[in-house]
């Protein structure tokens, strides 16, 4: 038997250290001490450096790498969210660039992205868990680079619509896999903090992006808004080459349920399509009723098939996990209010108070900054004490923000009295809810299913956001009467208030590590 090359052999001192360590562990076991705990949720851990070669700089390398991995994953979430908000600001300028094109077609510039993103994000998470999270992530980010360039240079509205749909598909690939690639690089006890930072990046970007888009529109055109996304996506791709590693165990022994993939995607697609287009087709039209009817038929059939198939798109048994089920109901109630408010606020300021686009961006910049800070700081509390009390208090603040608008917002321009306090209450409440409902939903999910579960959570978040916006458009009916806005604040406030008893009585007590 030949010897291994000397570079692969440990030094005698290291062998003695390891033998001594092994002997001490055997002695501890013989004495009845508990064996050392192995953390199975953190695969691919690097072997520690030999003791005599370790230094303070060596110890900082894993932390620095994990931090840069989190920054890379957060960039992906930023890309998924700003694609919505910047288009809302640039939309009037885009419409003016294509004279003669009907509203029914130009509306797909916004709806096409939302439809593609919401209907395929579960598939994106499942593909990441099954075929490789890093592969899916890189494919999605590269797709965002290419599709953003195409959107920025689109010569006609047809190519722009296609580019927007591809952006939605690529966003659905990157968002679920980004978090699943980052979490295993951190200890389990820091999960809430990590998800809080990841989500806070998206929230801050969503809030700041309209102001930045307005600045770009002042010096350039709507094309510059999409081209500005390209360097962010390129930076995320470069980060994936340096700081991310594969965290999924590929198992292709059982074929994926392709019929279930089609049924699940089609169900979400039809429901979101009917919601987005109902105002154009008419809520009682044949097309709208066909979309809702088809979705209502396909969705239970999909869940029934998924419960029986050995390799489904989505395992309904995940909803037997109490924390996952409660947090997803809460995100449905809360995010309808959040996304609908983000749609109504700029509309109110421009149509009722006469604000400019730049003025709208500046008016809401403080709120996302507060949201981001609260999301990061509250993550440490959640890691130690759990989500129950934190989510309940955050729901109280968010409900207060809705009711403040109901009682104080009217046609009189009183930003510091009527609008600013509400945005601060929202910043405190939604800063916690928008980030840590994600953490709360994934707290007890097995590591192998994180991307899939995150895809389900994000699908609910963004799919129901479309429902809220459609409801707001239906209530306003093309007018801007203050009393109609008040009806929306009341409705959204009631939905948000339902989260208070739901989280307090429904969500498990204590941190996930203690359960």
Coordinates of C-alpha atoms in Angstrom, one line a residue:
X1 CA 0.0 0.0 0.0
X2 CA 1.5 3.3 -1.1
X3 CA 1.6 6.4 1.1
X4 CA -0.5 9.5 0.3
X5 CA 1.4 12.6 -0.8
X6 CA 3.0 14.3 2.1
X7 CA 0.9 17.5 1.5
X8 CA -2.2 15.5 2.3
X9 CA -0.9 14.0 5.5
X10 CA -1.5 15.8 8.8
X11 CA 1.5 16.7 10.9
X12 CA 2.3 14.4 13.9
X13 CA 1.2 17.2 16.2
X14 CA -2.2 17.4 14.6
X15 CA -2.6 13.6 14.8
X16 CA -1.7 13.7 18.5
X17 CA -4.2 16.5 19.1
X18 CA -6.9 14.6 17.2
X19 CA -6.2 11.4 19.1
X20 CA -6.2 13.2 22.4
X21 CA -9.5 14.9 21.4
X22 CA -11.0 11.5 20.5
X23 CA -9.8 9.9 23.7
X24 CA -11.4 12.8 25.7
X25 CA -14.7 12.3 23.9
X26 CA -14.7 8.6 24.6
X27 CA -14.0 9.3 28.3
X28 CA -16.9 11.8 28.4
X29 CA -19.2 9.2 26.8
X30 CA -18.2 6.5 29.3
X31 CA -18.9 9.0 32.1
X32 CA -22.4 9.5 30.8
X33 CA -21.9 12.9 29.2
X34 CA -24.1 13.7 26.2
X35 CA -22.3 13.3 22.8
X36 CA -21.5 16.4 20.9
X37 CA -24.4 17.8 18.8
X38 CA -24.1 17.7 15.0
X39 CA -25.9 20.5 13.2
X40 CA -27.5 18.9 10.2
X41 CA -29.0 22.2 9.0
X42 CA -25.6 23.5 7.9
X43 CA -24.1 21.4 5.1
X44 CA -20.8 21.7 3.5
X45 CA -19.1 23.1 6.7
X46 CA -15.4 23.7 6.1
X47 CA -13.0 21.6 8.2
X48 CA -11.5 23.8 10.9
X49 CA -7.9 24.8 10.4
X50 CA -5.3 23.0 12.5
X51 CA -5.1 24.7 15.9
X52 CA -1.6 25.9 15.6
X53 CA -2.3 27.6 12.2
X54 CA -5.5 29.5 13.2
X55 CA -5.4 33.2 13.7
X56 CA -7.9 36.0 14.3
X57 CA -8.0 36.7 10.6
X58 CA -8.7 33.1 9.8
X59 CA -11.7 33.1 12.3
X60 CA -13.2 36.1 10.5
X61 CA -13.2 34.6 7.1
X62 CA -16.3 32.4 7.5
X63 CA -18.2 35.4 9.0
X64 CA -17.1 37.7 6.2
X65 CA -18.0 35.1 3.6
X66 CA -21.5 34.6 5.2
X67 CA -22.0 38.4 5.3
X68 CA -21.2 38.7 1.6
X69 CA -23.4 35.8 0.8
X70 CA -26.3 37.5 2.6
X71 CA -25.5 40.7 0.6
X72 CA -25.7 38.7 -2.6
X73 CA -28.9 37.0 -1.7
X74 CA -30.4 40.3 -0.7
X75 CA -29.6 41.8 -4.1
X76 CA -31.7 39.1 -5.7
X77 CA -34.7 40.0 -3.5
X78 CA -34.1 43.7 -4.3
X79 CA -34.3 42.9 -8.0
X80 CA -37.5 41.0 -7.6
X81 CA -39.2 43.9 -5.8
X82 CA -38.0 47.0 -7.5
X83 CA -39.1 45.7 -10.9
X84 CA -42.6 46.4 -9.6
X85 CA -42.2 49.8 -8.0
X86 CA -40.0 51.5 -10.6
X87 CA -42.5 50.5 -13.4
X88 CA -45.4 52.1 -11.5
X89 CA -43.5 55.4 -11.5
X90 CA -42.3 55.1 -15.1
X91 CA -45.6 53.8 -16.5
X92 CA -47.0 57.2 -17.7
X93 CA -43.7 58.0 -19.6
X94 CA -43.8 54.5 -21.1
X95 CA -47.3 54.9 -22.4
X96 CA -46.4 58.3 -24.0
X97 CA -43.6 56.5 -25.9
X98 CA -46.0 54.2 -27.7
X99 CA -48.8 56.5 -29.0
X100 CA -51.9 54.8 -30.4
X101 CA -51.4 51.6 -28.3
X102 CA -54.6 50.9 -26.3
X103 CA -54.7 50.9 -22.5
X104 CA -55.6 47.2 -22.5
X105 CA -52.2 46.4 -24.0
X106 CA -50.0 48.9 -22.2
X107 CA -51.5 47.7 -18.9
X108 CA -49.7 44.4 -19.4
X109 CA -46.4 46.2 -18.9
X110 CA -47.2 46.1 -15.2
X111 CA -49.6 43.1 -15.2
X112 CA -47.3 40.9 -17.3
X113 CA -44.5 41.0 -14.7
X114 CA -46.8 40.4 -11.8
X115 CA -48.6 37.5 -13.5
X116 CA -45.4 35.7 -14.5
X117 CA -43.8 36.3 -11.1
X118 CA -46.7 35.2 -8.9
X119 CA -47.7 32.2 -11.0
X120 CA -44.3 30.6 -11.3
X121 CA -42.5 31.4 -8.0
X122 CA -43.6 28.1 -6.5
X123 CA -42.1 26.3 -9.5
X124 CA -38.9 28.3 -9.0
X125 CA -38.6 27.2 -5.4
X126 CA -39.3 23.6 -6.2
X127 CA -36.8 23.5 -9.1
X128 CA -34.2 25.0 -6.8
X129 CA -34.7 22.4 -4.1
X130 CA -34.7 19.6 -6.6
X131 CA -32.1 20.5 -9.3
X132 CA -29.8 22.8 -7.4
X133 CA -30.4 26.2 -5.8
X134 CA -27.1 27.7 -7.1
X135 CA -27.8 26.7 -10.7
X136 CA -31.4 28.1 -10.6
X137 CA -30.2 31.3 -8.9
X138 CA -27.5 32.0 -11.5
X139 CA -29.9 31.2 -14.3
X140 CA -32.4 33.7 -12.9
X141 CA -29.9 36.5 -12.3
X142 CA -28.4 36.1 -15.8
X143 CA -32.0 36.2 -17.2
X144 CA -32.6 39.4 -15.4
X145 CA -29.5 41.0 -16.9
X146 CA -30.5 40.0 -20.4
X147 CA -34.2 40.8 -20.1
X148 CA -33.5 44.2 -18.5
X149 CA -31.3 45.2 -21.4
X150 CA -34.0 44.1 -23.8
X151 CA -36.6 46.1 -21.9
X152 CA -34.3 49.2 -21.9
X153 CA -33.8 49.1 -25.7
X154 CA -37.2 47.7 -26.7
X155 CA -38.2 49.2 -30.1
X156 CA -41.9 48.4 -29.7
X157 CA -44.4 47.6 -27.1
X158 CA -44.5 43.9 -28.0
X159 CA -40.8 43.3 -27.2
X160 CA -41.2 45.3 -24.0
X161 CA -44.1 43.1 -22.9
X162 CA -42.1 40.0 -23.6
X163 CA -39.1 41.4 -21.7
X164 CA -41.3 42.2 -18.7
X165 CA -42.7 38.7 -18.7
X166 CA -39.2 37.2 -18.8
X167 CA -38.2 39.5 -15.9
X168 CA -41.1 38.1 -13.9
X169 CA -40.0 34.5 -14.7
X170 CA -36.4 35.2 -13.8
X171 CA -37.5 36.9 -10.6
X172 CA -39.4 33.8 -9.7
X173 CA -36.2 31.8 -10.0
X174 CA -34.0 34.1 -7.9
X175 CA -36.1 35.0 -4.9
X176 CA -36.8 31.6 -3.4
X177 CA -33.4 30.2 -4.1
X178 CA -31.6 33.3 -2.8
X179 CA -32.7 32.8 0.8
X180 CA -32.2 29.0 0.6
X181 CA -28.6 29.6 -0.4
X182 CA -27.9 32.1 2.4
X183 CA -29.5 30.5 5.5
X184 CA -27.2 27.5 5.8
X185 CA -24.2 29.8 6.1
X186 CA -25.5 31.1 9.5
X187 CA -26.3 29.3 12.8
X188 CA -29.9 28.3 13.3
X189 CA -30.2 30.7 16.2
X190 CA -29.7 33.7 13.8
X191 CA -32.3 32.7 11.2
X192 CA -34.8 35.5 12.1
X193 CA -32.0 38.1 11.9
X194 CA -30.8 36.9 8.6
X195 CA -34.2 36.7 7.0
X196 CA -35.0 40.2 8.5
X197 CA -31.9 41.7 6.8
X198 CA -32.8 39.9 3.5
X199 CA -36.4 41.1 3.6
X200 CA -35.4 44.6 4.8
X201 CA -33.2 45.1 1.8
X202 CA -36.2 44.5 -0.5
X203 CA -38.4 46.8 1.6
X204 CA -36.0 49.6 1.6
X205 CA -35.3 49.2 -2.1
X206 CA -39.1 49.2 -2.8
X207 CA -39.5 52.4 -0.9
X208 CA -36.5 54.2 -2.3
X209 CA -36.9 53.0 -5.8
X210 CA -39.8 55.3 -6.8
X211 CA -37.8 58.4 -5.8
X212 CA -34.7 57.1 -7.7
X213 CA -36.9 56.3 -10.7
X214 CA -38.3 59.8 -10.6
X215 CA -34.8 61.2 -10.6
X216 CA -33.8 59.0 -13.6
X217 CA -37.0 60.1 -15.4
X218 CA -36.0 63.8 -14.8
X219 CA -32.6 63.3 -16.5
X220 CA -33.3 60.5 -18.9
X221 CA -36.3 58.4 -19.9
X222 CA -38.1 55.2 -18.8
X223 CA -35.4 53.2 -20.6
X224 CA -32.9 54.3 -18.1
X225 CA -35.0 52.9 -15.3
X226 CA -34.7 49.4 -16.7
X227 CA -31.0 49.8 -17.7
X228 CA -30.3 50.8 -14.1
X229 CA -31.3 47.2 -13.1
X230 CA -28.6 45.7 -15.2
X231 CA -25.5 46.5 -13.0
X232 CA -27.4 45.3 -9.9
X233 CA -28.2 42.0 -11.5
X234 CA -24.6 41.6 -12.8
X235 CA -23.3 42.3 -9.3
X236 CA -25.5 39.6 -7.9
X237 CA -24.2 37.1 -10.4
X238 CA -20.6 37.9 -9.6
X239 CA -21.4 37.5 -5.9
X240 CA -22.9 34.1 -6.6
X241 CA -19.6 33.0 -8.2
X242 CA -17.6 34.1 -5.1
X243 CA -19.7 33.7 -2.0
X244 CA -22.5 31.2 -2.6
X245 CA -22.2 27.4 -2.6
X246 CA -24.8 24.7 -3.4
X247 CA -27.0 23.8 -0.4
X248 CA -29.5 21.4 -2.0
X249 CA -29.1 17.7 -2.2
X250 CA -30.1 16.7 -5.7
X251 CA -32.3 13.6 -5.8
X252 CA -33.6 12.7 -9.2
X253 CA -34.5 9.1 -8.4
X254 CA -38.3 9.9 -8.5
X255 CA -39.7 11.9 -11.5
X256 CA -41.2 15.3 -10.7
X257 CA -45.0 15.5 -11.0
X258 CA -45.1 17.5 -14.3
X259 CA -48.9 17.3 -14.5
X260 CA -49.0 18.8 -11.0
X261 CA -46.6 21.5 -12.1
X262 CA -48.9 22.4 -14.9
X263 CA -52.1 22.3 -12.7
X264 CA -50.6 24.4 -9.9
X265 CA -49.1 27.0 -12.2
X266 CA -52.3 27.2 -14.3
X267 CA -54.5 27.6 -11.2
X268 CA -52.5 30.5 -9.8
X269 CA -52.1 32.0 -13.4
X270 CA -55.9 32.0 -14.0
X271 CA -56.8 33.5 -10.6
X272 CA -54.2 36.2 -10.9
X273 CA -55.1 36.8 -14.5
X274 CA -58.8 37.2 -13.7
X275 CA -57.9 39.6 -10.9
X276 CA -55.7 41.8 -13.0
X277 CA -57.9 41.9 -16.1
X278 CA -61.3 41.9 -14.4
X279 CA -61.5 45.7 -14.5
X280 CA -60.9 45.7 -18.3
X281 CA -63.0 42.7 -19.2
X282 CA -65.7 43.4 -16.7
X283 CA -66.1 41.5 -13.4
X284 CA -69.2 39.6 -14.7
X285 CA -67.8 39.0 -18.2
X286 CA -67.3 35.5 -19.6
X287 CA -63.5 35.7 -19.7
X288 CA -63.3 36.9 -16.0
X289 CA -65.7 34.2 -14.8
X290 CA -63.9 31.6 -16.8
X291 CA -60.5 32.5 -15.2
X292 CA -61.9 32.4 -11.7
X293 CA -63.9 29.2 -12.4
X294 CA -60.9 27.4 -13.9
X295 CA -58.7 28.4 -11.0
X296 CA -61.3 27.3 -8.5
X297 CA -61.5 23.9 -10.2
X298 CA -57.8 23.4 -10.7
X299 CA -56.6 24.4 -7.3
X300 CA -58.3 21.7 -5.2
X301 CA -57.5 19.1 -7.8
X302 CA -53.8 20.2 -7.7
X303 CA -53.7 19.9 -3.9
X304 CA -55.4 16.5 -4.0
X305 CA -52.9 15.2 -6.6
X306 CA -49.9 16.7 -4.7
X307 CA -51.0 14.9 -1.5
X308 CA -50.8 11.6 -3.3
X309 CA -47.8 12.0 -5.6
X310 CA -44.3 10.9 -4.3
X311 CA -42.6 14.0 -5.9
X312 CA -45.1 16.8 -6.0
X313 CA -44.6 20.4 -7.0
X314 CA -45.7 21.4 -3.5
X315 CA -46.3 19.1 -0.5
X316 CA -49.6 20.2 1.2
X317 CA -48.4 18.5 4.4
X318 CA -46.2 21.6 5.0
X319 CA -49.4 23.3 6.1
X320 CA -49.6 20.8 9.0
X321 CA -46.7 22.8 10.5
X322 CA -48.6 25.2 12.6
X323 CA -46.1 28.1 12.3
X324 CA -46.1 27.8 8.5
X325 CA -49.9 27.8 8.3
X326 CA -50.5 30.7 10.7
X327 CA -47.8 32.9 9.2
X328 CA -49.1 32.4 5.7
X329 CA -52.7 33.3 6.7
X330 CA -51.2 36.4 8.4
X331 CA -49.2 37.4 5.3
X332 CA -52.3 37.1 3.2
X333 CA -54.2 39.5 5.4
X334 CA -51.3 41.8 6.0
X335 CA -49.8 42.1 2.6
X336 CA -53.1 42.9 0.9
X337 CA -53.1 46.0 3.0
X338 CA -49.4 46.8 2.5
X339 CA -49.3 46.5 -1.3
X340 CA -52.7 48.1 -1.8
X341 CA -51.6 51.1 0.4
X342 CA -48.4 51.5 -1.6
X343 CA -50.6 51.7 -4.7
X344 CA -53.2 54.1 -3.2
X345 CA -50.7 56.5 -1.5
X346 CA -49.0 57.8 -4.7
X347 CA -52.4 57.9 -6.4
X348 CA -53.9 60.0 -3.7
X349 CA -51.0 62.4 -3.5
X350 CA -50.9 63.0 -7.2
X351 CA -54.6 63.0 -7.9
X352 CA -56.0 64.7 -4.8
X353 CA -53.1 66.7 -3.4
X354 CA -51.4 67.4 -6.7
X355 CA -47.9 66.1 -5.8
X356 CA -45.3 65.6 -8.5
X357 CA -43.7 62.2 -9.0
X358 CA -40.5 63.4 -7.3
X359 CA -42.6 64.8 -4.4
X360 CA -44.2 61.4 -4.0
X361 CA -40.9 59.7 -3.9
X362 CA -39.6 62.1 -1.2
X363 CA -42.8 61.9 0.8
X364 CA -42.4 58.1 1.4
X365 CA -38.6 57.8 1.6
X366 CA -38.6 58.0 5.5
X367 CA -41.0 55.1 5.9
X368 CA -38.9 52.3 4.2
X369 CA -35.8 53.5 6.0
X370 CA -37.6 53.1 9.3
X371 CA -38.9 49.7 8.1
X372 CA -35.5 48.5 7.3
X373 CA -34.0 49.5 10.6
X374 CA -36.9 48.0 12.6
X375 CA -36.7 44.7 10.5
X376 CA -33.0 44.3 11.4
X377 CA -33.2 45.2 15.1
X378 CA -36.4 43.1 15.7
X379 CA -34.7 40.0 14.2
X380 CA -32.5 39.7 17.2
X381 CA -35.5 39.8 19.5
X382 CA -37.3 37.1 17.4
X383 CA -34.2 34.9 17.5
X384 CA -34.2 34.9 21.4
X385 CA -38.0 35.2 22.2
X386 CA -39.9 34.0 19.1
X387 CA -42.4 35.7 16.8
X388 CA -45.7 35.6 18.7
X389 CA -45.6 38.8 20.7
X390 CA -43.5 40.7 18.1
X391 CA -45.9 40.0 15.3
X392 CA -48.9 40.9 17.4
X393 CA -47.4 44.3 18.4
X394 CA -46.4 45.0 14.8
X395 CA -50.0 44.2 13.7
X396 CA -51.3 46.8 16.2
X397 CA -49.0 49.5 14.7
X398 CA -49.9 48.6 11.1
X399 CA -53.6 48.7 12.0
X400 CA -53.1 52.1 13.7
X401 CA -51.5 53.4 10.4
X402 CA -54.7 52.4 8.5
X403 CA -57.0 54.0 11.0
X404 CA -54.9 57.2 11.1
X405 CA -55.6 57.6 7.4
X406 CA -59.3 57.0 7.9
X407 CA -59.6 59.7 10.5
X408 CA -57.2 62.4 9.3
X409 CA -56.6 62.1 5.6
X410 CA -58.8 64.4 3.5
X411 CA -58.6 66.8 0.6
X412 CA -56.7 69.4 2.7
X413 CA -52.9 69.1 2.1
X414 CA -51.6 68.3 5.6
X415 CA -48.7 66.0 5.0
X416 CA -47.1 66.3 8.5
X417 CA -50.5 65.8 10.3
X418 CA -52.4 63.4 8.0
X419 CA -49.8 61.4 6.1
X420 CA -46.4 61.4 7.8
X421 CA -47.7 59.8 11.1
X422 CA -49.4 57.1 9.2
X423 CA -46.3 56.3 7.2
X424 CA -44.3 56.1 10.4
X425 CA -46.8 53.7 12.0
X426 CA -46.6 51.6 8.8
X427 CA -42.9 51.7 8.9
X428 CA -42.9 50.3 12.4
X429 CA -45.6 47.8 11.8
X430 CA -44.9 46.6 8.3
X431 CA -41.2 46.8 8.8
X432 CA -41.6 43.9 11.2
X433 CA -44.5 42.1 9.4
X434 CA -43.2 42.2 5.8
X435 CA -39.8 40.8 6.9
X436 CA -40.5 38.5 9.9
X437 CA -43.7 36.9 8.7
X438 CA -41.3 35.3 6.2
X439 CA -39.1 34.2 9.1
X440 CA -42.0 33.0 11.1
X441 CA -43.3 30.9 8.1
X442 CA -39.9 29.2 7.6
X443 CA -39.0 28.8 11.3
X444 CA -39.9 25.1 11.5
X445 CA -39.5 24.1 7.8
X446 CA -37.0 21.2 7.1
X447 CA -33.9 22.5 5.4
X448 CA -34.5 20.5 2.3
X449 CA -37.8 22.3 1.6
X450 CA -36.8 25.9 2.4
X451 CA -36.8 27.1 -1.2
X452 CA -40.2 25.5 -2.0
X453 CA -41.8 26.8 1.2
X454 CA -40.4 30.2 0.5
X455 CA -41.8 30.1 -3.0
X456 CA -45.3 29.3 -1.5
X457 CA -45.0 32.2 0.9
X458 CA -43.9 34.7 -1.7
X459 CA -46.6 33.5 -4.1
X460 CA -49.3 34.3 -1.5
X461 CA -47.6 37.6 -0.7
X462 CA -47.5 38.8 -4.3
X463 CA -50.6 37.0 -5.7
X464 CA -52.9 38.5 -3.1
X465 CA -51.2 41.9 -3.5
X466 CA -52.7 41.8 -7.0
X467 CA -56.1 41.1 -5.5
X468 CA -55.9 44.1 -3.2
X469 CA -54.9 46.5 -6.0
X470 CA -57.7 45.2 -8.2
X471 CA -60.2 45.7 -5.4
X472 CA -58.9 49.3 -4.9
X473 CA -59.3 50.0 -8.6
X474 CA -62.9 48.6 -8.5
X475 CA -63.8 50.7 -5.5
X476 CA -62.4 53.9 -6.9
X477 CA -64.0 53.4 -10.2
X478 CA -61.8 55.9 -12.0
X479 CA -62.6 58.7 -9.5
X480 CA -60.7 60.1 -6.6
X481 CA -63.4 61.0 -4.1
X482 CA -61.9 61.1 -0.6
X483 CA -64.8 59.0 0.9
X484 CA -63.9 56.1 -1.5
X485 CA -60.4 56.2 -0.3
X486 CA -61.8 56.1 3.3
X487 CA -63.7 52.9 2.5
X488 CA -60.4 51.3 1.4
X489 CA -58.6 52.4 4.6
X490 CA -61.4 50.9 6.6
X491 CA -61.4 47.6 4.7
X492 CA -57.6 47.3 4.8
X493 CA -57.6 48.2 8.5
X494 CA -60.1 45.4 9.3
X495 CA -58.0 42.9 7.5
X496 CA -54.8 44.0 9.2
X497 CA -56.6 44.0 12.6
X498 CA -57.4 40.3 12.1
X499 CA -53.7 39.5 12.3
X500 CA -53.7 40.6 16.0
X501 CA -55.7 37.7 17.5
X502 CA -54.4 35.3 14.8
X503 CA -50.7 35.8 15.8
X504 CA -51.3 36.0 19.5
X505 CA -53.5 32.9 19.8
X506 CA -52.5 30.9 16.8
X507 CA -48.7 31.2 16.5
X508 CA -46.6 28.9 18.7
X509 CA -44.9 30.4 21.7
X510 CA -41.1 30.8 22.0
X511 CA -38.3 30.6 19.5
X512 CA -38.2 27.7 17.1
X513 CA -35.0 26.3 18.7
X514 CA -37.0 25.6 21.9
X515 CA -39.8 23.7 20.1

